[in-house]
Amino acid sequence: MFTKILIANRGEIACRIIKTARKMGIATVAVYSDADKEARHVELADEAVRLGPPPSRESYLVADRIIAAAKGTGAEAIHPGYGFLSENEAFARRVEEEGVVFIGPKHGSIAAMGDKIASKKLAQAAGVNTIPGWNDAIASAERAVEIARGIGYPVMIKASAGGGGKGLRVAFNDKEAHEGFSACRNEAKASFGDDRVFIEKFVEEPRHIEIQVLGDAHGNIVYLNERECSIQRRHQKVIEEAPSPFISEATRRAMGEQAVALAKAVNYQSAGTVEFVVGKDQGFYFLEMNTRLQVEHPVTECITGLDLVELMIRVAAGEKLPFAQADVKRRGWAMECRINAEDPFRNFLPSTGRLVRYLPPPVTMEAAGRVPEGADGDAEGAQGGVQSGEANAPGGVRVDTGVSEGGEIPMYYDSMIAKLIVHGRDRPNAIARMREALNAFVIRGISSNIPFQSALLAHPAFVAGDFNTGFIAEHYGRGFSSGDVAHDDPLFLVALAAFVRRKARERAGGISGQVEGHRMKNQPDLVIVVLGRDGAHRHHAVRVDEFEPHSGKADVVIEGRHFAIQSDSRLGESLMVGTCNGRAFTAQVERANSTGGVAAGGAKSPLSIRVAHNGAQIEALALLPRAAELFALMPHKTPPDLSRFLLSPMPGLLVDIAVAPGQKVRSGERLAVIEAMKMENVLTAAQDGTVGELLAKKGESLAVDQPILSFA
């Protein structure tokens, strides 16, 4: 076994690999760019080597520096993680040639699966299902019908030079195939000057389901069940789960056996993933093979009890797999949510900066389902979630992260902050655990996609398992807003605000030194004003009865409804854990000005209370009745008109300004380009106008809403 390995990666995956290596008694070497000098993976490793400046092309993608770091520190092997150089055939070959072990597949396997055309031919030769089609030009509509019958309806008729929706039809019968062929050919000729048309099988309601495989150098290859990865936004996975709520046992076995056949065809040695598209009829077809560890590997670890990173290291060291296919188990249900630094209410634009507050939910499970040292076992439940008494149920909560409180989220790399993984006894239990864990995940200083994840988990179609790869585009095609994550009981949030206000007043009333006869009095009647956009506030008359400061109990009455709340959480803490009407909950309740935040509705007050639960959030003022009457008379202050400025929609690097002062521009014309987290955002003119003054310079780092230029 190795005594020292180098991790050629950063962030959560580098930390994940270091954790397993430490468990195995293997020393680790981290590499870092200047942007990651104080990153968590650098702190966790036994040694660290600087690679270069922040851009990946000058640091994490420079193979020579990584290999030199391995040889200079005496590392016997390199684990590439995922991304960066993990599927670079030339890098894997170089590592092997330098006498260092590559903890991954051999370079020949990477090369074979890296070419889309070659990999499809290999898959066909190995007996793996591929999407049926006719890739040669078709001469006539009659011939098109003949081919479509051979493939099997429905089929997709596509122009070879098509694009933008032109030259594309879906046919479900002979008549539609005949008419669709003619229409596609005519559109293609008119739009692109090329009337060639081909046909392939149309997969209805497609799902993205992948099979985890694992092979060793002794010819042993197994599959470790499947992962459901259909919840995607712009082809990026958002939620993954194992097993799939869709496929049958027979389909699972057939997919697994074909994945193993493909892995054997390329002499695969390590962890890898074979991805399939699966239709509503459970017909499945090969997409590609990822020759590396996947981001979503933890859900497989949860249901199998295997540590994939450990197995990769052991295989790379020449060991045999310690189990056969018949030994692979499937226990419970696991889910993973990718927690990203992005603002879902601003079209998911990247959010960079300092993590002013970072408090993940308590970890009760690690790789292979192990309970970490110092943990008490399973987490207790949340409102609408896991109830106490389920401590013997499978699994718990796991957080794979590469950040810590006070750290920076840099603009140079992807937006992932952490992966939140839960394991439950079944799918409803896993969903409940995940909702509870999201409620307990505190992130301040930057925006995150936690509200969006909460909305997805609560969506009836997701809960029913009725979704495909078009789920997010179908249900959130116009973007995401606070209305998409409405709470199932909004008065519960109001009750929490009233409870905290009364608790704070009770503490203030106990301060010594108050003049006799003028002590602070706590009146039971309050008005909770939920702040809304443009002054559209909602007033709720509330009565807080039977308050017991020492036991943390109160009966909050709103519109005739009683909320019996009990919580021992202290004031000033972000998390509030307790029960409401006997049901457990975890919520985030704090003074709104404590982190400079703003409610989803756009309101802000230095005295307001922010309450967040199940993705929904309010900001509210807790006022005495007379104060509420006076507040209702206050005029709403209209925000300043900033339409004459081009504002940066996200923090990032201003890589280009395409206009000059005095230049006339037309609507839609390119004005500037901002880059952040591997994403380039082109800003265009909203209407015709004339450029006034340039207020930022090319190469400058911008903050959200920072003016870039003005219009005359």
XYZ file of C-alpha atoms in Angstrom, residues 211-582:
372
model
C -24.378 2.810 -13.511
C -21.367 2.836 -11.180
C -18.742 0.252 -12.139
C -15.570 -0.821 -10.384
C -12.764 -2.954 -11.788
C -9.350 -4.189 -10.689
C -6.150 -5.266 -12.438
C -7.077 -8.942 -12.054
C -10.022 -8.944 -14.449
C -12.749 -8.471 -11.848
C -15.446 -5.897 -12.685
C -18.706 -5.290 -10.830
C -21.525 -2.774 -11.000
C -22.707 -0.999 -7.853
C -26.308 -0.273 -8.839
C -27.583 2.943 -10.406
C -27.935 6.649 -9.707
C -30.879 8.772 -10.864
C -29.517 12.085 -12.189
C -32.450 13.486 -14.171
C -32.963 16.653 -12.116
C -30.723 18.932 -14.151
C -30.509 22.616 -14.945
C -28.797 23.475 -18.228
C -27.280 19.983 -18.302
C -25.823 20.404 -14.790
C -27.057 17.928 -12.190
C -28.836 19.461 -9.199
C -30.203 16.493 -7.220
C -29.026 12.895 -7.482
C -30.432 9.827 -5.783
C -29.906 6.102 -5.491
C -31.664 3.940 -6.359
C -33.820 5.319 -9.172
C -37.531 5.613 -8.356
C -38.317 4.626 -11.946
C -36.548 1.548 -13.255
C -37.502 -2.053 -12.525
C -35.248 -4.717 -11.089
C -34.971 -6.305 -14.532
C -33.925 -3.013 -16.134
C -31.425 -2.379 -13.328
C -29.827 -5.763 -13.896
C -29.727 -5.356 -17.681
C -28.153 -1.900 -17.435
C -25.611 -3.144 -14.904
C -24.620 -6.127 -16.998
C -24.176 -3.995 -20.117
C -22.092 -1.454 -18.172
C -19.810 -4.278 -16.996
C -19.535 -5.600 -20.551
C -18.376 -2.189 -21.766
C -15.882 -1.845 -18.899
C -14.446 -5.266 -19.720
C -14.112 -4.283 -23.376
C -11.662 -1.517 -22.411
C -9.945 -3.438 -19.578
C -11.241 -0.941 -17.035
C -9.389 -0.732 -13.717
C -10.836 1.726 -11.188
C -14.152 3.431 -10.453
C -16.075 4.638 -13.492
C -19.589 5.480 -14.589
C -21.577 4.398 -17.635
C -24.317 6.902 -18.419
C -27.590 5.954 -20.112
C -30.655 7.773 -21.364
C -33.783 5.844 -20.357
C -37.174 6.309 -22.002
C -40.609 6.098 -20.429
C -40.861 2.504 -21.697
C -37.622 1.722 -19.767
C -35.730 1.300 -23.001
C -32.156 2.437 -22.281
C -29.343 3.626 -24.517
C -25.649 4.343 -23.958
C -24.612 7.998 -23.731
C -20.990 7.976 -22.561
C -18.605 6.584 -19.977
C -16.996 8.876 -17.404
C -13.578 7.457 -16.601
C -13.262 8.996 -13.145
C -14.945 9.391 -9.795
C -18.304 11.167 -10.139
C -19.455 14.149 -8.088
C -22.481 12.128 -7.023
C -20.565 9.033 -5.849
C -21.669 9.465 -2.173
C -25.210 8.226 -2.852
C -23.777 4.948 -4.127
C -21.572 4.716 -1.037
C -24.627 5.174 1.185
C -26.716 2.370 -0.299
C -23.836 -0.108 -0.735
C -21.771 0.610 2.389
C -18.611 0.918 0.248
C -15.962 3.660 0.279
C -15.263 4.215 -3.425
C -12.182 6.366 -2.819
C -10.650 3.649 -0.647
C -11.409 1.027 -3.283
C -9.848 3.189 -6.007
C -6.668 3.493 -3.948
C -6.544 -0.239 -3.223
C -7.106 -1.156 -6.879
C -4.375 1.276 -7.951
C -2.048 -0.411 -5.449
C -2.681 -3.744 -7.184
C -5.162 -5.276 -4.747
C -8.092 -7.420 -5.860
C -11.653 -6.334 -5.271
C -12.633 -7.792 -1.885
C -16.130 -8.806 -3.053
C -18.011 -10.219 -6.044
C -21.171 -9.038 -7.797
C -23.375 -11.227 -5.613
C -22.011 -9.456 -2.525
C -23.135 -5.970 -3.636
C -26.012 -4.825 -1.435
C -28.651 -2.136 -1.774
C -29.858 -0.661 1.520
C -32.242 2.234 1.993
C -32.399 5.382 -0.143
C -29.828 8.149 -0.575
C -30.029 11.669 -1.992
C -27.505 14.389 -2.728
C -28.128 18.115 -3.177
C -25.381 20.234 -4.691
C -25.109 23.417 -2.640
C -23.846 26.073 -5.030
C -22.749 29.695 -4.622
C -25.376 31.197 -6.884
C -28.460 33.347 -6.503
C -31.575 31.482 -7.685
C -33.619 34.694 -7.467
C -31.252 36.407 -9.958
C -31.342 33.732 -12.642
C -28.744 31.635 -10.794
C -25.926 34.098 -11.340
C -22.691 33.229 -9.487
C -22.173 34.635 -5.997
C -18.603 35.045 -4.763
C -17.140 36.533 -1.603
C -16.493 35.692 2.027
C -18.482 33.141 3.998
C -19.436 35.391 6.902
C -21.360 32.506 8.472
C -21.059 28.859 7.474
C -22.750 26.235 9.616
C -23.603 22.936 7.892
C -26.050 20.558 9.572
C -24.554 18.092 12.060
C -22.771 15.212 10.317
C -24.058 11.815 11.452
C -22.617 9.705 8.624
C -19.430 9.515 6.575
C -18.259 7.451 3.593
C -19.626 3.896 3.546
C -22.278 4.901 6.092
C -19.842 5.060 9.008
C -20.785 7.196 12.017
C -18.029 9.777 12.629
C -16.240 10.004 15.938
C -18.129 12.108 18.472
C -21.467 11.818 16.666
C -24.514 10.643 18.571
C -25.936 8.711 15.642
C -28.984 9.668 13.684
C -30.293 13.230 13.600
C -33.671 14.093 15.026
C -36.542 15.157 12.795
C -37.858 18.367 11.358
C -41.345 19.753 10.885
C -42.922 17.495 8.292
C -39.881 15.225 8.409
C -38.105 12.543 10.383
C -39.487 12.138 13.851
C -37.648 11.101 16.994
C -37.579 7.391 17.657
C -36.110 6.663 14.207
C -32.500 6.544 15.360
C -32.227 2.931 14.223
C -33.291 3.751 10.645
C -30.576 3.469 7.966
C -28.200 6.318 7.388
C -28.123 9.939 8.440
C -26.582 13.176 7.163
C -23.226 13.726 5.453
C -21.615 16.958 4.237
C -18.751 16.890 1.744
C -17.278 20.388 1.638
C -14.103 22.247 0.835
C -14.845 25.478 2.706
C -15.112 26.736 6.253
C -16.474 29.823 7.976
C -14.524 32.936 7.079
C -13.210 31.427 3.852
C -13.504 32.930 0.392
C -15.529 31.613 -2.527
C -13.222 32.635 -5.421
C -14.403 33.592 -8.897
C -11.970 31.294 -10.709
C -13.535 27.864 -10.157
C -16.929 26.168 -10.139
C -19.678 27.339 -7.813
C -19.983 24.282 -5.567
C -19.811 25.051 -1.843
C -20.713 21.599 -0.593
C -22.577 18.391 -1.274
C -25.348 17.577 1.182
C -26.058 13.851 1.338
C -28.727 12.005 3.305
C -29.554 8.333 3.681
C -32.993 7.137 4.735
C -34.905 3.899 5.004
C -36.942 4.714 1.852
C -37.490 7.584 -0.576
C -40.077 9.576 1.465
C -37.805 9.263 4.493
C -34.789 10.452 2.476
C -36.730 13.469 1.167
C -37.813 14.360 4.718
C -34.239 14.084 5.979
C -32.964 16.263 3.156
C -35.555 18.970 3.817
C -34.578 18.940 7.495
C -30.880 19.146 6.636
C -31.445 22.067 4.256
C -33.320 23.904 7.017
C -30.251 23.492 9.236
C -27.708 24.631 6.620
C -26.671 28.216 7.449
C -24.806 30.224 4.789
C -24.331 33.983 5.074
C -22.228 36.472 3.162
C -23.009 34.965 -0.229
C -26.151 33.614 -1.872
C -26.799 29.903 -2.273
C -29.278 27.712 -4.140
C -30.745 26.221 -0.945
C -34.202 27.816 -1.499
C -34.312 26.282 -4.986
C -33.355 22.868 -3.652
C -36.108 23.149 -1.046
C -38.649 24.009 -3.734
C -37.626 21.024 -5.854
C -37.917 18.625 -2.914
C -41.412 19.894 -2.108
C -42.706 19.780 -5.695
C -45.514 17.179 -5.940
C -44.132 15.717 -9.171
C -40.686 15.224 -7.647
C -42.161 13.684 -4.511
C -44.125 11.272 -6.720
C -40.984 10.395 -8.717
C -42.687 11.696 -11.866
C -39.919 13.613 -13.631
C -37.394 13.489 -16.455
C -34.466 15.593 -17.675
C -36.847 18.376 -18.706
C -38.330 18.787 -15.211
C -36.671 22.094 -14.289
C -37.144 23.595 -17.759
C -40.820 22.626 -17.656
C -41.653 23.877 -14.161
C -39.174 26.765 -13.828
C -38.717 27.774 -17.453
C -39.288 31.445 -16.669
C -36.835 31.488 -13.794
C -37.233 31.082 -10.062
C -38.932 33.487 -7.657
C -39.995 33.577 -4.025
C -43.486 32.563 -5.141
C -42.081 29.215 -6.295
C -41.149 28.298 -2.739
C -44.256 29.402 -0.857
C -44.566 27.859 2.605
C -47.374 25.362 3.179
C -48.225 27.237 6.405
C -47.079 30.896 6.215
C -48.515 31.676 9.677
C -45.952 29.276 11.182
C -43.216 31.702 10.100
C -45.158 34.590 11.637
C -45.536 32.650 14.889
C -41.776 32.069 15.088
C -41.133 35.798 14.635
C -43.546 36.585 17.476
C -41.981 33.931 19.705
C -38.469 35.322 19.211
C -39.660 38.908 19.800
C -41.286 37.919 23.104
C -38.203 35.936 24.140
C -35.971 38.957 23.440
C -38.268 41.267 25.433
C -38.300 38.850 28.361
C -34.511 38.861 28.434
C -34.400 42.662 28.231
C -36.944 42.888 31.037
C -34.642 40.926 33.303
C -31.762 43.388 33.045
C -30.825 44.714 36.483
C -30.748 48.425 37.336
C -34.170 49.348 35.932
C -35.974 52.060 37.891
C -38.807 50.778 40.039
C -42.157 51.582 38.468
C -40.598 52.006 35.039
C -39.562 48.449 34.345
C -39.992 47.121 30.814
C -43.405 45.491 30.454
C -44.119 42.614 28.112
C -47.560 42.940 26.593
C -49.033 39.778 25.096
C -50.552 41.570 22.098
C -48.306 42.242 19.103
C -48.614 42.974 15.418
C -46.231 41.114 13.125
C -45.717 43.121 9.935
C -44.393 40.933 7.132
C -42.420 43.269 4.897
C -43.120 43.108 1.191
C -41.900 44.641 -2.017
C -42.972 48.202 -2.853
C -44.545 48.715 0.564
C -47.041 45.846 0.210
C -46.755 44.789 3.861
C -49.037 42.279 5.598
C -50.178 42.933 9.199
C -50.972 40.004 11.517
C -52.507 40.522 14.962
C -50.745 38.107 17.339
C -51.169 37.218 20.998
C -48.371 35.485 22.913
C -49.857 33.698 25.936
C -48.483 31.412 28.627
C -44.887 32.419 27.992
C -42.486 30.502 30.228
C -38.998 32.031 29.846
C -37.182 29.259 31.729
C -38.747 26.393 29.751
C -38.845 28.244 26.439
C -42.571 27.686 25.968
C -45.327 29.922 24.616
C -48.739 29.694 22.994
C -48.833 32.002 19.982
C -52.349 32.759 18.717
C -52.850 34.090 15.161
C -56.259 34.387 13.512
C -57.725 31.922 15.979
C -54.997 29.334 15.413
C -52.736 28.196 18.251
C -49.019 27.533 17.766
C -47.665 25.884 20.920
C -43.948 26.534 20.488
C -41.139 25.207 22.657
C -37.479 25.929 21.943
C -34.358 26.142 24.074
C -32.343 27.810 21.296
C -30.601 30.940 22.493
C -31.125 34.400 21.100
C -28.405 35.391 18.674
C -28.067 31.888 17.240
C -28.997 31.476 13.578
C -30.704 28.137 14.138
C -33.876 27.639 16.103
C -34.657 24.027 16.983
C -37.810 23.033 18.800
C -41.359 21.786 18.490
C -44.574 23.401 17.314
C -47.796 21.726 18.433
C -45.680 18.710 19.351
